[in-house]
Amino acid sequence: MRNMITMGEFIVKKQAEYPTATGELTSLLSSIRLAAKVVNREINKAGLADIIGSMGAENVQGEVQQKLDVYANERFKAALEARGEVCGMASEEEDDFVAFSSPLSQNSKYVVLIDPLDGSTNIDVNVSVGTIFSIYRRVSPQGSPVTLADFLQPGHRQVAAGYVIYGSSTMLVYTTGFGVNGFTYDPSIGCFCLSHENIRIPQEGKIYSINEGNYIKFPDGVKKYLKYCQERDEATNRPYTSRYIGSLVSDFHRNLLKGGIYIYPSGTNSPNGKLRLLYECNPMAFLVEQAGGKASDGFGRIMDIQPTALHQRTPYFVGSTKMVERAEAFMREFS
Ligand code: AHG
Ligand code: MN
Ligand code: MN
Ligand code: MN
């Protein structure tokens, strides 16, 4: 058996390399890890317990909330509030941001933005789902209640970001701005263990991922790029392969490891696409850039967008640098 390093050990080792680090981020990441284990346990037995299906209510996004959306949101909120390293949280499943009120929380310097359960409509059919998180340093003074401005920061100000994928195995992949590392959960010992050190996304890939059922509504640049992906050309290894799961975390994870592009463009009914800038696009953008890839809204860098609302959406092109750049060239020419 090779020498195993747990995520806890890995973070402590990294922290030792930064003498100014105070340990708060380490503790915050450990809360996320703990909540991920609890959510993982519930997801694994979803078919047995009465936790699949809808809550019978809509969230602020106008989506039918699944029971596991609510469960995952509550678990992560509780884990983040309990230790006091976070002064507030914003979530896809909450109408407004949540301010944590304990003096310990108010003194903390971080806020967390979260998609507690990504791809939740897939849970009923046993398809991989995920959790996406994003961490910023607050801009309001420590010791005071958290404010909206603390959450509306451009993605390039993220301190850390990551996701958990509850798949054929459960993994946690994260960055603190020094590369991307992945940890696989070993349920027999209850630990995330280092399995994917310093992940790099290939510059070119062969996979394109998009919900092509919306084709008729796509901008011309996307339509033309899709035709490019499907044309035969030996020199550029085309046609590419189409892969779309419908869980951003799973589609992103596959393309990160194998090379590829994921697109959720604007459509006539959704001028800014479907994906949420703060809970989905920015954290994945931070990860992909740290792995050597690119994230764009079709015309510019995702992480340079100044957010104006918590739940704002954006068109999204993410993945291998050369593929995203080519898609942007089609957007410039035809859209
Ligand atoms: P969520 O389950 O967090 O609301 O996110 C769903 C998102 C994302 O996971 C996925 O890539 C996309 O919705 C799929 O949308 P379509 O069904 O429109 O393809
Ligand atoms: Mn949702
Ligand atoms: Mn999502
Ligand atoms: Mn979600």
PDB file of C-alpha atoms and ligand atoms in Angstrom, residues 59 61-66 69 92-93 115-121 274 276 280, ligand 2:
ATOM      1  CA  ASN A  59     -36.356  28.072  -4.291  1.00  0.00           C
ATOM      2  CA  GLN A  61     -34.121  30.399  -8.510  1.00  0.00           C
ATOM      3  CA  GLY A  62     -37.632  29.300  -9.518  1.00  0.00           C
ATOM      4  CA  GLU A  63     -36.582  25.630  -9.323  1.00  0.00           C
ATOM      5  CA  VAL A  64     -38.431  22.842  -7.540  1.00  0.00           C
ATOM      6  CA  GLN A  65     -36.412  22.204  -4.387  1.00  0.00           C
ATOM      7  CA  GLN A  66     -35.438  18.582  -3.812  1.00  0.00           C
ATOM      8  CA  ASP A  69     -31.145  20.332  -1.675  1.00  0.00           C
ATOM      9  CA  GLU A  92     -28.377  28.813  -3.996  1.00  0.00           C
ATOM     10  CA  GLU A  93     -31.108  27.552  -1.653  1.00  0.00           C
ATOM     11  CA  ASP A 115     -24.269  25.327  -4.152  1.00  0.00           C
ATOM     12  CA  PRO A 116     -25.091  22.674  -1.531  1.00  0.00           C
ATOM     13  CA  LEU A 117     -26.326  20.073  -4.000  1.00  0.00           C
ATOM     14  CA  ASP A 118     -25.490  20.467  -7.662  1.00  0.00           C
ATOM     15  CA  GLY A 119     -27.355  18.345 -10.197  1.00  0.00           C
ATOM     16  CA  SER A 120     -30.012  17.556  -7.614  1.00  0.00           C
ATOM     17  CA  THR A 121     -32.598  16.484 -10.181  1.00  0.00           C
ATOM     18  CA  LYS A 274     -28.805  29.088 -16.293  1.00  0.00           C
ATOM     19  CA  ARG A 276     -25.161  31.034 -11.171  1.00  0.00           C
ATOM     20  CA  GLU A 280     -21.237  27.649  -9.718  1.00  0.00           C
TER      21      GLU A 280
HETATM   22 MN    MN B   2     -31.046  24.042  -7.999  1.00  0.00          MN
END
